């Protein structure tokens, strides 16, 4: 398994999903997203990566995810197994899924 | 220059800064953030990477940035040159800077 890399060269789709959560539910939300990633998402066609981040203030969780294409991402969202996990996440937090492209990458 | 990598192994700090912007100002905001990154941020102590993303719906810009430590990030924010760029961004968009740590990374 390689690491996730961020680059403007790739044709992949990036999803930045920002969850707003009460601090007392942050760990539970992390657990739900890790379970969804390892149990379901990583086996879906077109999955490249998912990277779960915990905010230091306790109020957010961010998933930085990559899919081969928008079509693969949309197909995943129609899958009942994925839907069940996302329902659990939605019960714990509000979320803003942002579908985006990398337009500039600078690394020292 | 190497690519940005995402990993749970690193002690670095991650900043996910989510900008909400009117679609007619999205490109201008991207330009401001690219200019800030290449003109100022990349030369600041502790800078590792900044990766500017444009949402496909036109309403967001996301900066996925990495700093060696929270102290380096805080010092950058006190720097007048950085402040001037962030003022330009703030005139164009609302933003939610999320300081976070990678807790789980899965890649196929």
PDB file of C-alpha atoms in Angstrom, chain B residues 2-105:
ATOM      1  CA  UNK B   2       8.076  15.881  -4.425  1.00  0.00           C
ATOM      2  CA  UNK B   3       4.352  15.495  -4.201  1.00  0.00           C
ATOM      3  CA  UNK B   4       2.364  16.052  -1.051  1.00  0.00           C
ATOM      4  CA  UNK B   5       1.702  12.774   0.749  1.00  0.00           C
ATOM      5  CA  UNK B   6      -0.892  12.034   3.407  1.00  0.00           C
ATOM      6  CA  UNK B   7       0.110   9.638   6.164  1.00  0.00           C
ATOM      7  CA  UNK B   8      -0.628   8.905   9.806  1.00  0.00           C
ATOM      8  CA  UNK B   9       3.094   8.471  10.432  1.00  0.00           C
ATOM      9  CA  UNK B  10       3.986  12.122  10.352  1.00  0.00           C
ATOM     10  CA  UNK B  11       4.116  14.546  13.235  1.00  0.00           C
ATOM     11  CA  UNK B  12       3.217  17.457  10.963  1.00  0.00           C
ATOM     12  CA  UNK B  13       0.161  19.666  11.369  1.00  0.00           C
ATOM     13  CA  UNK B  14      -2.529  19.652   8.703  1.00  0.00           C
ATOM     14  CA  UNK B  15      -4.715  22.650   7.898  1.00  0.00           C
ATOM     15  CA  UNK B  16      -7.872  22.115   5.866  1.00  0.00           C
ATOM     16  CA  UNK B  17      -9.129  25.592   5.018  1.00  0.00           C
ATOM     17  CA  UNK B  18     -12.559  25.591   3.382  1.00  0.00           C
ATOM     18  CA  UNK B  19     -13.548  28.803   1.596  1.00  0.00           C
ATOM     19  CA  UNK B  20     -17.150  29.527   0.638  1.00  0.00           C
ATOM     20  CA  UNK B  21     -17.255  31.893  -2.315  1.00  0.00           C
ATOM     21  CA  UNK B  22     -19.649  33.247  -4.926  1.00  0.00           C
ATOM     22  CA  UNK B  23     -19.002  31.382  -8.196  1.00  0.00           C
ATOM     23  CA  UNK B  24     -18.090  34.612  -9.986  1.00  0.00           C
ATOM     24  CA  UNK B  25     -15.235  35.130  -7.507  1.00  0.00           C
ATOM     25  CA  UNK B  26     -13.954  31.544  -7.359  1.00  0.00           C
ATOM     26  CA  UNK B  27     -11.133  31.989  -9.899  1.00  0.00           C
ATOM     27  CA  UNK B  28     -10.014  35.267  -8.306  1.00  0.00           C
ATOM     28  CA  UNK B  29      -9.842  33.515  -4.931  1.00  0.00           C
ATOM     29  CA  UNK B  30      -7.823  30.662  -6.438  1.00  0.00           C
ATOM     30  CA  UNK B  31      -5.425  33.260  -7.888  1.00  0.00           C
ATOM     31  CA  UNK B  32      -5.045  34.994  -4.505  1.00  0.00           C
ATOM     32  CA  UNK B  33      -4.284  31.686  -2.756  1.00  0.00           C
ATOM     33  CA  UNK B  34      -1.815  30.552  -5.424  1.00  0.00           C
ATOM     34  CA  UNK B  35      -0.049  33.912  -5.226  1.00  0.00           C
ATOM     35  CA  UNK B  36       0.053  33.715  -1.415  1.00  0.00           C
ATOM     36  CA  UNK B  37       1.438  30.169  -1.553  1.00  0.00           C
ATOM     37  CA  UNK B  38       4.128  30.757  -4.147  1.00  0.00           C
ATOM     38  CA  UNK B  39       5.013  34.319  -3.175  1.00  0.00           C
ATOM     39  CA  UNK B  40       5.042  34.118   0.606  1.00  0.00           C
ATOM     40  CA  UNK B  41       3.975  30.914   2.357  1.00  0.00           C
ATOM     41  CA  UNK B  42       6.458  28.529   0.742  1.00  0.00           C
ATOM     42  CA  UNK B  43       9.349  30.578   2.102  1.00  0.00           C
ATOM     43  CA  UNK B  44       8.066  30.647   5.667  1.00  0.00           C
ATOM     44  CA  UNK B  45       9.791  28.462   8.277  1.00  0.00           C
ATOM     45  CA  UNK B  46       7.986  25.159   8.750  1.00  0.00           C
ATOM     46  CA  UNK B  47       6.066  25.203   5.451  1.00  0.00           C
ATOM     47  CA  UNK B  48       5.675  21.722   3.960  1.00  0.00           C
ATOM     48  CA  UNK B  49       2.914  22.011   1.377  1.00  0.00           C
ATOM     49  CA  UNK B  50      -0.195  23.819   0.171  1.00  0.00           C
ATOM     50  CA  UNK B  51      -2.633  22.295  -2.285  1.00  0.00           C
ATOM     51  CA  UNK B  52      -5.380  24.470  -3.727  1.00  0.00           C
ATOM     52  CA  UNK B  53      -8.606  22.773  -4.845  1.00  0.00           C
ATOM     53  CA  UNK B  54     -11.490  24.234  -6.836  1.00  0.00           C
ATOM     54  CA  UNK B  55     -14.969  22.739  -6.288  1.00  0.00           C
ATOM     55  CA  UNK B  56     -16.823  21.658  -9.400  1.00  0.00           C
ATOM     56  CA  UNK B  57     -19.945  23.567  -8.270  1.00  0.00           C
ATOM     57  CA  UNK B  58     -18.008  26.852  -8.206  1.00  0.00           C
ATOM     58  CA  UNK B  59     -18.922  27.620  -4.597  1.00  0.00           C
ATOM     59  CA  UNK B  60     -15.853  26.463  -2.677  1.00  0.00           C
ATOM     60  CA  UNK B  61     -12.095  26.545  -2.688  1.00  0.00           C
ATOM     61  CA  UNK B  62     -10.162  24.224  -0.355  1.00  0.00           C
ATOM     62  CA  UNK B  63      -6.566  24.612   0.722  1.00  0.00           C
ATOM     63  CA  UNK B  64      -5.031  21.382   2.060  1.00  0.00           C
ATOM     64  CA  UNK B  65      -1.834  22.558   3.740  1.00  0.00           C
ATOM     65  CA  UNK B  66       0.867  20.976   5.900  1.00  0.00           C
ATOM     66  CA  UNK B  67       3.177  22.658   8.415  1.00  0.00           C
ATOM     67  CA  UNK B  68       5.964  21.164  10.482  1.00  0.00           C
ATOM     68  CA  UNK B  69       4.215  22.178  13.699  1.00  0.00           C
ATOM     69  CA  UNK B  70       1.409  24.230  15.155  1.00  0.00           C
ATOM     70  CA  UNK B  71       4.006  26.756  16.362  1.00  0.00           C
ATOM     71  CA  UNK B  72       5.225  27.305  12.779  1.00  0.00           C
ATOM     72  CA  UNK B  73       1.640  27.753  11.590  1.00  0.00           C
ATOM     73  CA  UNK B  74       0.857  30.270  14.344  1.00  0.00           C
ATOM     74  CA  UNK B  75       4.037  32.235  13.578  1.00  0.00           C
ATOM     75  CA  UNK B  76       3.042  32.411   9.900  1.00  0.00           C
ATOM     76  CA  UNK B  77      -0.344  33.868  10.831  1.00  0.00           C
ATOM     77  CA  UNK B  78       1.374  36.665  12.773  1.00  0.00           C
ATOM     78  CA  UNK B  79       3.503  37.618   9.774  1.00  0.00           C
ATOM     79  CA  UNK B  80       2.336  40.867   8.086  1.00  0.00           C
ATOM     80  CA  UNK B  81       2.976  39.588   4.536  1.00  0.00           C
ATOM     81  CA  UNK B  82       0.760  36.584   5.165  1.00  0.00           C
ATOM     82  CA  UNK B  83      -1.842  38.789   6.811  1.00  0.00           C
ATOM     83  CA  UNK B  84      -2.109  40.951   3.686  1.00  0.00           C
ATOM     84  CA  UNK B  85      -2.852  37.906   1.529  1.00  0.00           C
ATOM     85  CA  UNK B  86      -5.359  36.504   3.974  1.00  0.00           C
ATOM     86  CA  UNK B  87      -7.097  39.896   4.078  1.00  0.00           C
ATOM     87  CA  UNK B  88      -7.531  39.706   0.285  1.00  0.00           C
ATOM     88  CA  UNK B  89      -8.971  36.203   0.620  1.00  0.00           C
ATOM     89  CA  UNK B  90     -11.286  37.318   3.429  1.00  0.00           C
ATOM     90  CA  UNK B  91     -12.621  40.117   1.206  1.00  0.00           C
ATOM     91  CA  UNK B  92     -13.690  37.484  -1.351  1.00  0.00           C
ATOM     92  CA  UNK B  93     -14.919  34.603   0.780  1.00  0.00           C
ATOM     93  CA  UNK B  94     -15.854  33.234   4.173  1.00  0.00           C
ATOM     94  CA  UNK B  95     -13.515  30.567   5.420  1.00  0.00           C
ATOM     95  CA  UNK B  96     -13.324  27.838   8.034  1.00  0.00           C
ATOM     96  CA  UNK B  97      -9.741  26.879   8.906  1.00  0.00           C
ATOM     97  CA  UNK B  98      -9.624  23.396  10.455  1.00  0.00           C
ATOM     98  CA  UNK B  99      -6.417  22.389  12.227  1.00  0.00           C
ATOM     99  CA  UNK B 100      -6.255  18.623  12.280  1.00  0.00           C
ATOM    100  CA  UNK B 101      -4.279  15.397  12.456  1.00  0.00           C
ATOM    101  CA  UNK B 102      -4.501  12.396  10.130  1.00  0.00           C
ATOM    102  CA  UNK B 103      -5.902   9.498  12.136  1.00  0.00           C
ATOM    103  CA  UNK B 104      -6.484   6.949   9.372  1.00  0.00           C
ATOM    104  CA  UNK B 105      -5.165   6.632   5.822  1.00  0.00           C
TER     105      UNK B 105
END
